[in-house]
């Protein structure tokens, strides 16, 4: 196995395969975590107000319950749950009721596979590579949830933050503990300040608290010096992609657009691709 991992093509192929499996699991997280959270919030409110228990059953769990068709409830067999392949064989439709299967499933699987392969290509299969893959998985899950619900759950942002702070002790990405703590604090406070300035001036909320926590987590992983590039990249990509999305969907500018996915894109580029991009620029400029 060790000899196999020394072959770049084999290593990338294994990374793509693992990324497909991870993407399949992330689809479950994206679809099932928000209903679980909302059900828990309703239960907690009833307990706080001393109301009788509700009759609504708990939504499916993330790990235990098997995947099923959301339209007819058909439980998927093993061959119907193979990443990408099953979608292609079934031609994007449920085998039982014929209802169309959301494009989200193959999209998340393919994107995760490519991102995981890029992490392994950049950092290998050691500790830096494993941490980069964990970083990627959490960002994909948060982006999918934010796009669907405009929520960035604490159940994902906090683990990303704490994992980044703990990783800084090992320092796999050139970000030590002091830099990570400073990056986390500055990341949170920067968007927190923008939020309150915008609210005081307009009386409206321009973003959610989840965005503060996500940027804090990115600051912990990438360091305080990376915050400005992350904010610039996310703002530019958000403005361009958001404008195109509004035009395509026929919406006006008052339509809220989740900012979390753009922060995630910028943070991932900063952690995984920035070393190569900076190196290429230095060589092009004749500085290295």
mmCIF file of N, CA, C and O in Angstrom, residues 38-129:
data_model
loop_
_atom_site.group_PDB
_atom_site.id
_atom_site.type_symbol
_atom_site.label_atom_id
_atom_site.label_comp_id
_atom_site.label_asym_id
_atom_site.label_seq_id
_atom_site.Cartn_x
_atom_site.Cartn_y
_atom_site.Cartn_z
ATOM 1 N N UNK A 38 -34.021 22.386 13.456
ATOM 2 C CA UNK A 38 -35.312 23.058 13.634
ATOM 3 C C UNK A 38 -36.220 22.264 14.567
ATOM 4 O O UNK A 38 -36.928 22.848 15.399
ATOM 5 N N UNK A 39 -36.221 20.939 14.438
ATOM 6 C CA UNK A 39 -37.023 20.104 15.329
ATOM 7 C C UNK A 39 -36.541 20.253 16.773
ATOM 8 O O UNK A 39 -37.338 20.348 17.707
ATOM 9 N N UNK A 40 -35.220 20.289 16.963
ATOM 10 C CA UNK A 40 -34.670 20.471 18.306
ATOM 11 C C UNK A 40 -35.009 21.826 18.889
ATOM 12 O O UNK A 40 -35.301 21.944 20.089
ATOM 13 N N UNK A 41 -34.999 22.876 18.043
ATOM 14 C CA UNK A 41 -35.350 24.212 18.528
ATOM 15 C C UNK A 41 -36.809 24.261 18.979
ATOM 16 O O UNK A 41 -37.116 24.866 20.010
ATOM 17 N N UNK A 42 -37.713 23.651 18.206
ATOM 18 C CA UNK A 42 -39.122 23.623 18.606
ATOM 19 C C UNK A 42 -39.308 22.863 19.921
ATOM 20 O O UNK A 42 -40.072 23.284 20.799
ATOM 21 N N UNK A 43 -38.588 21.757 20.059
ATOM 22 C CA UNK A 43 -38.680 20.976 21.300
ATOM 23 C C UNK A 43 -38.184 21.779 22.487
ATOM 24 O O UNK A 43 -38.814 21.790 23.559
ATOM 25 N N UNK A 44 -37.061 22.493 22.299
ATOM 26 C CA UNK A 44 -36.516 23.300 23.396
ATOM 27 C C UNK A 44 -37.470 24.441 23.765
ATOM 28 O O UNK A 44 -37.604 24.779 24.959
ATOM 29 N N UNK A 45 -38.109 25.044 22.772
ATOM 30 C CA UNK A 45 -39.063 26.127 23.051
ATOM 31 C C UNK A 45 -40.257 25.609 23.851
ATOM 32 O O UNK A 45 -40.732 26.283 24.778
ATOM 33 N N UNK A 46 -40.740 24.422 23.492
ATOM 34 C CA UNK A 46 -41.864 23.861 24.236
ATOM 35 C C UNK A 46 -41.478 23.577 25.686
ATOM 36 O O UNK A 46 -42.261 23.810 26.612
ATOM 37 N N UNK A 47 -40.259 23.088 25.883
ATOM 38 C CA UNK A 47 -39.804 22.825 27.242
ATOM 39 C C UNK A 47 -39.663 24.119 28.029
ATOM 40 O O UNK A 47 -40.044 24.205 29.205
ATOM 41 N N UNK A 48 -39.126 25.155 27.383
ATOM 42 C CA UNK A 48 -38.930 26.434 28.056
ATOM 43 C C UNK A 48 -40.265 27.063 28.449
ATOM 44 O O UNK A 48 -40.406 27.639 29.542
ATOM 45 N N UNK A 49 -41.268 26.949 27.558
ATOM 46 C CA UNK A 49 -42.578 27.538 27.808
ATOM 47 C C UNK A 49 -43.513 26.595 28.563
ATOM 48 O O UNK A 49 -44.671 26.931 28.798
ATOM 49 N N UNK A 50 -42.984 25.419 28.913
ATOM 50 C CA UNK A 50 -43.753 24.399 29.639
ATOM 51 C C UNK A 50 -45.027 24.019 28.886
ATOM 52 O O UNK A 50 -46.106 23.888 29.453
ATOM 53 N N UNK A 51 -44.858 23.818 27.584
ATOM 54 C CA UNK A 51 -45.957 23.376 26.742
ATOM 55 C C UNK A 51 -45.895 21.864 26.576
ATOM 56 O O UNK A 51 -44.833 21.256 26.752
ATOM 57 N N UNK A 52 -47.006 21.222 26.235
ATOM 58 C CA UNK A 52 -46.982 19.775 26.020
ATOM 59 C C UNK A 52 -46.106 19.410 24.824
ATOM 60 O O UNK A 52 -45.892 20.226 23.914
ATOM 61 N N UNK A 53 -45.609 18.202 24.832
ATOM 62 C CA UNK A 53 -44.757 17.751 23.740
ATOM 63 C C UNK A 53 -45.529 17.739 22.431
ATOM 64 O O UNK A 53 -46.715 17.415 22.386
ATOM 65 N N UNK A 54 -44.815 18.092 21.354
ATOM 66 C CA UNK A 54 -45.453 18.116 20.053
ATOM 67 C C UNK A 54 -45.624 16.730 19.472
ATOM 68 O O UNK A 54 -44.975 15.766 19.891
ATOM 69 N N UNK A 55 -46.500 16.644 18.487
ATOM 70 C CA UNK A 55 -46.768 15.353 17.854
ATOM 71 C C UNK A 55 -45.825 15.068 16.688
ATOM 72 O O UNK A 55 -45.834 13.966 16.152
ATOM 73 N N UNK A 56 -45.014 16.064 16.297
ATOM 74 C CA UNK A 56 -44.134 15.860 15.157
ATOM 75 C C UNK A 56 -42.990 14.916 15.514
ATOM 76 O O UNK A 56 -42.336 15.062 16.538
ATOM 77 N N UNK A 57 -42.784 13.940 14.653
ATOM 78 C CA UNK A 57 -41.719 12.960 14.878
ATOM 79 C C UNK A 57 -40.370 13.569 14.530
ATOM 80 O O UNK A 57 -40.265 14.504 13.729
ATOM 81 N N UNK A 58 -39.331 13.034 15.150
ATOM 82 C CA UNK A 58 -37.980 13.518 14.879
ATOM 83 C C UNK A 58 -37.598 13.211 13.436
ATOM 84 O O UNK A 58 -37.877 12.116 12.937
ATOM 85 N N UNK A 59 -36.980 14.161 12.724
ATOM 86 C CA UNK A 59 -36.522 13.890 11.356
ATOM 87 C C UNK A 59 -35.461 12.794 11.352
ATOM 88 O O UNK A 59 -34.882 12.474 12.395
ATOM 89 N N UNK A 60 -35.180 12.222 10.192
ATOM 90 C CA UNK A 60 -34.160 11.161 10.114
ATOM 91 C C UNK A 60 -32.810 11.640 10.633
ATOM 92 O O UNK A 60 -32.426 12.797 10.441
ATOM 93 N N UNK A 61 -32.097 10.743 11.303
ATOM 94 C CA UNK A 61 -30.761 11.062 11.788
ATOM 95 C C UNK A 61 -29.762 11.100 10.652
ATOM 96 O O UNK A 61 -30.038 10.666 9.524
ATOM 97 N N UNK A 62 -28.581 11.613 10.942
ATOM 98 C CA UNK A 62 -27.572 11.788 9.910
ATOM 99 C C UNK A 62 -26.819 10.495 9.615
ATOM 100 O O UNK A 62 -26.405 10.244 8.483
ATOM 101 N N UNK A 63 -26.661 9.637 10.607
ATOM 102 C CA UNK A 63 -25.812 8.456 10.454
ATOM 103 C C UNK A 63 -26.620 7.170 10.362
ATOM 104 O O UNK A 63 -26.346 6.311 9.523
ATOM 105 N N UNK A 64 -27.632 7.004 11.210
ATOM 106 C CA UNK A 64 -28.279 5.701 11.373
ATOM 107 C C UNK A 64 -29.236 5.376 10.231
ATOM 108 O O UNK A 64 -29.133 4.330 9.588
ATOM 109 N N UNK A 65 -30.200 6.261 9.961
ATOM 110 C CA UNK A 65 -31.226 5.957 8.961
ATOM 111 C C UNK A 65 -30.643 5.907 7.554
ATOM 112 O O UNK A 65 -29.806 6.738 7.182
ATOM 113 N N UNK A 66 -31.125 4.940 6.775
ATOM 114 C CA UNK A 66 -30.665 4.790 5.395
ATOM 115 C C UNK A 66 -31.280 5.856 4.498
ATOM 116 O O UNK A 66 -32.337 6.428 4.798
ATOM 117 N N UNK A 67 -30.611 6.099 3.375
ATOM 118 C CA UNK A 67 -31.104 7.096 2.430
ATOM 119 C C UNK A 67 -32.389 6.607 1.776
ATOM 120 O O UNK A 67 -32.584 5.405 1.551
ATOM 121 N N UNK A 68 -33.277 7.565 1.446
ATOM 122 C CA UNK A 68 -34.548 7.220 0.847
ATOM 123 C C UNK A 68 -34.996 8.346 -0.079
ATOM 124 O O UNK A 68 -34.489 9.473 -0.011
ATOM 125 N N UNK A 69 -35.931 8.040 -0.938
ATOM 126 C CA UNK A 69 -36.492 9.046 -1.844
ATOM 127 C C UNK A 69 -37.366 10.003 -1.042
ATOM 128 O O UNK A 69 -38.276 9.568 -0.328
ATOM 129 N N UNK A 70 -37.145 11.307 -1.135
ATOM 130 C CA UNK A 70 -37.963 12.250 -0.366
ATOM 131 C C UNK A 70 -39.404 12.333 -0.849
ATOM 132 O O UNK A 70 -40.270 12.829 -0.128
ATOM 133 N N UNK A 71 -39.697 11.828 -2.055
ATOM 134 C CA UNK A 71 -41.054 11.902 -2.591
ATOM 135 C C UNK A 71 -41.913 10.701 -2.188
ATOM 136 O O UNK A 71 -43.030 10.864 -1.689
ATOM 137 N N UNK A 72 -41.386 9.476 -2.402
ATOM 138 C CA UNK A 72 -42.191 8.289 -2.131
ATOM 139 C C UNK A 72 -41.702 7.488 -0.935
ATOM 140 O O UNK A 72 -42.363 6.528 -0.523
ATOM 141 N N UNK A 73 -40.542 7.851 -0.380
ATOM 142 C CA UNK A 73 -40.029 7.147 0.786
ATOM 143 C C UNK A 73 -39.300 5.860 0.467
ATOM 144 O O UNK A 73 -38.917 5.119 1.388
ATOM 145 N N UNK A 74 -39.103 5.554 -0.810
ATOM 146 C CA UNK A 74 -38.406 4.327 -1.211
ATOM 147 C C UNK A 74 -36.991 4.299 -0.630
ATOM 148 O O UNK A 74 -36.202 5.209 -0.846
ATOM 149 N N UNK A 75 -36.681 3.249 0.123
ATOM 150 C CA UNK A 75 -35.342 3.101 0.704
ATOM 151 C C UNK A 75 -34.360 2.666 -0.376
ATOM 152 O O UNK A 75 -34.603 1.682 -1.093
ATOM 153 N N UNK A 76 -33.278 3.384 -0.493
ATOM 154 C CA UNK A 76 -32.315 3.115 -1.562
ATOM 155 C C UNK A 76 -31.499 1.875 -1.246
ATOM 156 O O UNK A 76 -31.003 1.702 -0.125
ATOM 157 N N UNK A 77 -31.347 1.026 -2.246
ATOM 158 C CA UNK A 77 -30.458 -0.124 -2.107
ATOM 159 C C UNK A 77 -29.017 0.332 -2.278
ATOM 160 O O UNK A 77 -28.745 1.483 -2.635
ATOM 161 N N UNK A 78 -28.089 -0.579 -2.045
ATOM 162 C CA UNK A 78 -26.661 -0.220 -2.111
ATOM 163 C C UNK A 78 -26.281 0.278 -3.500
ATOM 164 O O UNK A 78 -25.565 1.276 -3.638
ATOM 165 N N UNK A 79 -26.794 -0.383 -4.545
ATOM 166 C CA UNK A 79 -26.391 0.017 -5.898
ATOM 167 C C UNK A 79 -27.036 1.335 -6.315
ATOM 168 O O UNK A 79 -26.549 2.009 -7.231
ATOM 169 N N UNK A 80 -28.123 1.730 -5.654
ATOM 170 C CA UNK A 80 -28.766 3.011 -5.955
ATOM 171 C C UNK A 80 -28.094 4.173 -5.237
ATOM 172 O O UNK A 80 -28.478 5.325 -5.440
ATOM 173 N N UNK A 81 -27.113 3.870 -4.414
ATOM 174 C CA UNK A 81 -26.485 4.894 -3.587
ATOM 175 C C UNK A 81 -24.998 5.046 -3.892
ATOM 176 O O UNK A 81 -24.247 5.561 -3.071
ATOM 177 N N UNK A 82 -24.569 4.612 -5.071
ATOM 178 C CA UNK A 82 -23.168 4.746 -5.478
ATOM 179 C C UNK A 82 -22.953 6.162 -6.004
ATOM 180 O O UNK A 82 -23.662 6.592 -6.923
ATOM 181 N N UNK A 83 -22.010 6.896 -5.454
ATOM 182 C CA UNK A 83 -21.813 8.285 -5.887
ATOM 183 C C UNK A 83 -21.638 8.412 -7.397
ATOM 184 O O UNK A 83 -20.906 7.624 -8.017
ATOM 185 N N UNK A 84 -22.291 9.370 -7.993
ATOM 186 C CA UNK A 84 -22.272 9.702 -9.418
ATOM 187 C C UNK A 84 -22.814 8.582 -10.303
ATOM 188 O O UNK A 84 -23.673 8.807 -11.149
ATOM 189 N N UNK A 85 -22.321 7.365 -10.117
ATOM 190 C CA UNK A 85 -22.697 6.256 -11.001
ATOM 191 C C UNK A 85 -24.198 5.971 -10.922
ATOM 192 O O UNK A 85 -24.854 5.798 -11.959
ATOM 193 N N UNK A 86 -24.742 5.904 -9.719
ATOM 194 C CA UNK A 86 -26.168 5.606 -9.571
ATOM 195 C C UNK A 86 -27.020 6.686 -10.222
ATOM 196 O O UNK A 86 -28.038 6.398 -10.865
ATOM 197 N N UNK A 87 -26.625 7.934 -10.062
ATOM 198 C CA UNK A 87 -27.372 9.035 -10.671
ATOM 199 C C UNK A 87 -27.400 8.882 -12.183
ATOM 200 O O UNK A 87 -28.438 9.098 -12.830
ATOM 201 N N UNK A 88 -26.253 8.499 -12.759
ATOM 202 C CA UNK A 88 -26.178 8.332 -14.211
ATOM 203 C C UNK A 88 -26.998 7.128 -14.672
ATOM 204 O O UNK A 88 -27.734 7.209 -15.662
ATOM 205 N N UNK A 89 -26.901 6.004 -13.962
ATOM 206 C CA UNK A 89 -27.631 4.795 -14.342
ATOM 207 C C UNK A 89 -29.139 5.018 -14.238
ATOM 208 O O UNK A 89 -29.914 4.583 -15.105
ATOM 209 N N UNK A 90 -29.561 5.701 -13.172
ATOM 210 C CA UNK A 90 -30.990 5.961 -12.966
ATOM 211 C C UNK A 90 -31.495 7.145 -13.785
ATOM 212 O O UNK A 90 -32.678 7.479 -13.728
ATOM 213 N N UNK A 91 -30.575 7.790 -14.502
ATOM 214 C CA UNK A 91 -30.908 8.955 -15.335
ATOM 215 C C UNK A 91 -31.573 10.066 -14.527
ATOM 216 O O UNK A 91 -32.495 10.744 -14.987
ATOM 217 N N UNK A 92 -31.090 10.212 -13.291
ATOM 218 C CA UNK A 92 -31.558 11.303 -12.451
ATOM 219 C C UNK A 92 -32.976 11.162 -11.948
ATOM 220 O O UNK A 92 -33.606 12.165 -11.616
ATOM 221 N N UNK A 93 -33.496 9.906 -11.878
ATOM 222 C CA UNK A 93 -34.864 9.703 -11.408
ATOM 223 C C UNK A 93 -34.937 8.549 -10.418
ATOM 224 O O UNK A 93 -34.148 7.610 -10.481
ATOM 225 N N UNK A 94 -35.900 8.636 -9.502
ATOM 226 C CA UNK A 94 -36.108 7.573 -8.525
ATOM 227 C C UNK A 94 -36.579 6.313 -9.243
ATOM 228 O O UNK A 94 -37.476 6.365 -10.085
ATOM 229 N N UNK A 95 -35.998 5.174 -8.894
ATOM 230 C CA UNK A 95 -36.372 3.908 -9.534
ATOM 231 C C UNK A 95 -37.797 3.507 -9.198
ATOM 232 O O UNK A 95 -38.456 2.822 -9.977
ATOM 233 N N UNK A 96 -38.307 3.956 -8.039
ATOM 234 C CA UNK A 96 -39.631 3.543 -7.596
ATOM 235 C C UNK A 96 -40.750 4.422 -8.150
ATOM 236 O O UNK A 96 -41.723 3.924 -8.720
ATOM 237 N N UNK A 97 -40.624 5.740 -7.996
ATOM 238 C CA UNK A 97 -41.723 6.632 -8.385
ATOM 239 C C UNK A 97 -41.423 7.479 -9.614
ATOM 240 O O UNK A 97 -42.315 8.136 -10.147
ATOM 241 N N UNK A 98 -40.163 7.487 -10.062
ATOM 242 C CA UNK A 98 -39.815 8.242 -11.261
ATOM 243 C C UNK A 98 -39.617 9.727 -11.047
ATOM 244 O O UNK A 98 -39.387 10.474 -12.004
ATOM 245 N N UNK A 99 -39.721 10.185 -9.805
ATOM 246 C CA UNK A 99 -39.501 11.605 -9.518
ATOM 247 C C UNK A 99 -38.043 11.986 -9.773
ATOM 248 O O UNK A 99 -37.127 11.211 -9.479
ATOM 249 N N UNK A 100 -37.836 13.169 -10.319
ATOM 250 C CA UNK A 100 -36.480 13.624 -10.602
ATOM 251 C C UNK A 100 -35.648 13.769 -9.338
ATOM 252 O O UNK A 100 -36.137 14.237 -8.307
ATOM 253 N N UNK A 101 -34.390 13.360 -9.414
ATOM 254 C CA UNK A 101 -33.455 13.474 -8.301
ATOM 255 C C UNK A 101 -32.725 14.808 -8.425
ATOM 256 O O UNK A 101 -32.277 15.182 -9.516
ATOM 257 N N UNK A 102 -32.611 15.516 -7.324
ATOM 258 C CA UNK A 102 -31.971 16.836 -7.347
ATOM 259 C C UNK A 102 -30.539 16.752 -7.872
ATOM 260 O O UNK A 102 -29.798 15.812 -7.565
ATOM 261 N N UNK A 103 -30.166 17.754 -8.668
ATOM 262 C CA UNK A 103 -28.800 17.826 -9.186
ATOM 263 C C UNK A 103 -27.789 18.036 -8.075
ATOM 264 O O UNK A 103 -26.588 17.869 -8.290
ATOM 265 N N UNK A 104 -28.291 18.406 -6.878
ATOM 266 C CA UNK A 104 -27.369 18.645 -5.769
ATOM 267 C C UNK A 104 -26.520 17.411 -5.466
ATOM 268 O O UNK A 104 -25.335 17.538 -5.163
ATOM 269 N N UNK A 105 -27.111 16.236 -5.579
ATOM 270 C CA UNK A 105 -26.398 15.018 -5.193
ATOM 271 C C UNK A 105 -25.133 14.806 -6.019
ATOM 272 O O UNK A 105 -24.035 14.706 -5.455
ATOM 273 N N UNK A 106 -25.221 14.733 -7.346
ATOM 274 C CA UNK A 106 -23.975 14.548 -8.105
ATOM 275 C C UNK A 106 -23.050 15.760 -8.042
ATOM 276 O O UNK A 106 -21.826 15.610 -8.087
ATOM 277 N N UNK A 107 -23.626 16.963 -7.925
ATOM 278 C CA UNK A 107 -22.795 18.164 -7.882
ATOM 279 C C UNK A 107 -21.911 18.177 -6.636
ATOM 280 O O UNK A 107 -20.702 18.421 -6.721
ATOM 281 N N UNK A 108 -22.505 17.917 -5.471
ATOM 282 C CA UNK A 108 -21.733 17.903 -4.229
ATOM 283 C C UNK A 108 -20.696 16.788 -4.255
ATOM 284 O O UNK A 108 -19.546 16.973 -3.820
ATOM 285 N N UNK A 109 -21.073 15.628 -4.767
ATOM 286 C CA UNK A 109 -20.127 14.505 -4.831
ATOM 287 C C UNK A 109 -18.944 14.833 -5.725
ATOM 288 O O UNK A 109 -17.784 14.597 -5.358
ATOM 289 N N UNK A 110 -19.215 15.397 -6.915
ATOM 290 C CA UNK A 110 -18.134 15.706 -7.856
ATOM 291 C C UNK A 110 -17.248 16.829 -7.332
ATOM 292 O O UNK A 110 -16.011 16.748 -7.403
ATOM 293 N N UNK A 111 -17.858 17.874 -6.788
ATOM 294 C CA UNK A 111 -17.072 18.994 -6.268
ATOM 295 C C UNK A 111 -16.198 18.551 -5.104
ATOM 296 O O UNK A 111 -15.009 18.892 -5.041
ATOM 297 N N UNK A 112 -16.768 17.761 -4.199
ATOM 298 C CA UNK A 112 -15.985 17.288 -3.053
ATOM 299 C C UNK A 112 -14.827 16.420 -3.507
ATOM 300 O O UNK A 112 -13.715 16.525 -2.986
ATOM 301 N N UNK A 113 -15.064 15.564 -4.490
ATOM 302 C CA UNK A 113 -13.994 14.698 -4.994
ATOM 303 C C UNK A 113 -12.843 15.523 -5.555
ATOM 304 O O UNK A 113 -11.664 15.249 -5.282
ATOM 305 N N UNK A 114 -13.160 16.538 -6.331
ATOM 306 C CA UNK A 114 -12.108 17.377 -6.920
ATOM 307 C C UNK A 114 -11.357 18.167 -5.842
ATOM 308 O O UNK A 114 -10.117 18.301 -5.910
ATOM 309 N N UNK A 115 -12.076 18.676 -4.860
ATOM 310 C CA UNK A 115 -11.431 19.454 -3.806
ATOM 311 C C UNK A 115 -10.528 18.571 -2.939
ATOM 312 O O UNK A 115 -9.426 18.980 -2.557
ATOM 313 N N UNK A 116 -10.997 17.359 -2.623
ATOM 314 C CA UNK A 116 -10.182 16.437 -1.833
ATOM 315 C C UNK A 116 -8.923 16.050 -2.604
ATOM 316 O O UNK A 116 -7.821 15.994 -2.050
ATOM 317 N N UNK A 117 -9.076 15.787 -3.907
ATOM 318 C CA UNK A 117 -7.908 15.460 -4.723
ATOM 319 C C UNK A 117 -6.902 16.613 -4.733
ATOM 320 O O UNK A 117 -5.682 16.393 -4.675
ATOM 321 N N UNK A 118 -7.401 17.846 -4.791
ATOM 322 C CA UNK A 118 -6.507 19.005 -4.761
ATOM 323 C C UNK A 118 -5.774 19.101 -3.425
ATOM 324 O O UNK A 118 -4.586 19.441 -3.376
ATOM 325 N N UNK A 119 -6.477 18.797 -2.321
ATOM 326 C CA UNK A 119 -5.842 18.821 -0.999
ATOM 327 C C UNK A 119 -4.723 17.794 -0.916
ATOM 328 O O UNK A 119 -3.628 18.077 -0.398
ATOM 329 N N UNK A 120 -4.981 16.587 -1.420
ATOM 330 C CA UNK A 120 -3.976 15.518 -1.376
ATOM 331 C C UNK A 120 -2.812 15.852 -2.300
ATOM 332 O O UNK A 120 -1.648 15.590 -1.976
ATOM 333 N N UNK A 121 -3.114 16.437 -3.444
ATOM 334 C CA UNK A 121 -2.055 16.832 -4.372
ATOM 335 C C UNK A 121 -1.148 17.893 -3.743
ATOM 336 O O UNK A 121 0.074 17.858 -3.904
ATOM 337 N N UNK A 122 -1.743 18.788 -3.005
ATOM 338 C CA UNK A 122 -0.970 19.875 -2.403
ATOM 339 C C UNK A 122 -0.215 19.426 -1.161
ATOM 340 O O UNK A 122 0.960 19.779 -0.982
ATOM 341 N N UNK A 123 -0.872 18.641 -0.290
ATOM 342 C CA UNK A 123 -0.296 18.353 1.017
ATOM 343 C C UNK A 123 0.009 16.882 1.278
ATOM 344 O O UNK A 123 0.554 16.560 2.344
ATOM 345 N N UNK A 124 -0.338 15.978 0.350
ATOM 346 C CA UNK A 124 -0.061 14.568 0.567
ATOM 347 C C UNK A 124 -1.075 13.921 1.505
ATOM 348 O O UNK A 124 -2.148 14.457 1.765
ATOM 349 N N UNK A 125 -0.705 12.758 2.028
ATOM 350 C CA UNK A 125 -1.632 11.991 2.867
ATOM 351 C C UNK A 125 -1.230 12.019 4.341
ATOM 352 O O UNK A 125 -1.753 11.248 5.139
ATOM 353 N N UNK A 126 -0.311 12.883 4.703
ATOM 354 C CA UNK A 126 0.068 13.023 6.103
ATOM 355 C C UNK A 126 -0.919 13.902 6.857
ATOM 356 O O UNK A 126 -2.039 14.169 6.406
ATOM 357 N N UNK A 127 -0.478 14.389 8.017
ATOM 358 C CA UNK A 127 -1.340 15.218 8.847
ATOM 359 C C UNK A 127 -1.838 16.477 8.138
ATOM 360 O O UNK A 127 -3.034 16.798 8.216
ATOM 361 N N UNK A 128 -0.985 17.228 7.411
ATOM 362 C CA UNK A 128 -1.504 18.405 6.706
ATOM 363 C C UNK A 128 -2.607 18.049 5.709
ATOM 364 O O UNK A 128 -3.608 18.759 5.606
ATOM 365 N N UNK A 129 -2.418 16.947 4.970
ATOM 366 C CA UNK A 129 -3.427 16.545 4.002
ATOM 367 C C UNK A 129 -4.737 16.161 4.653
ATOM 368 O O UNK A 129 -5.820 16.533 4.180
#
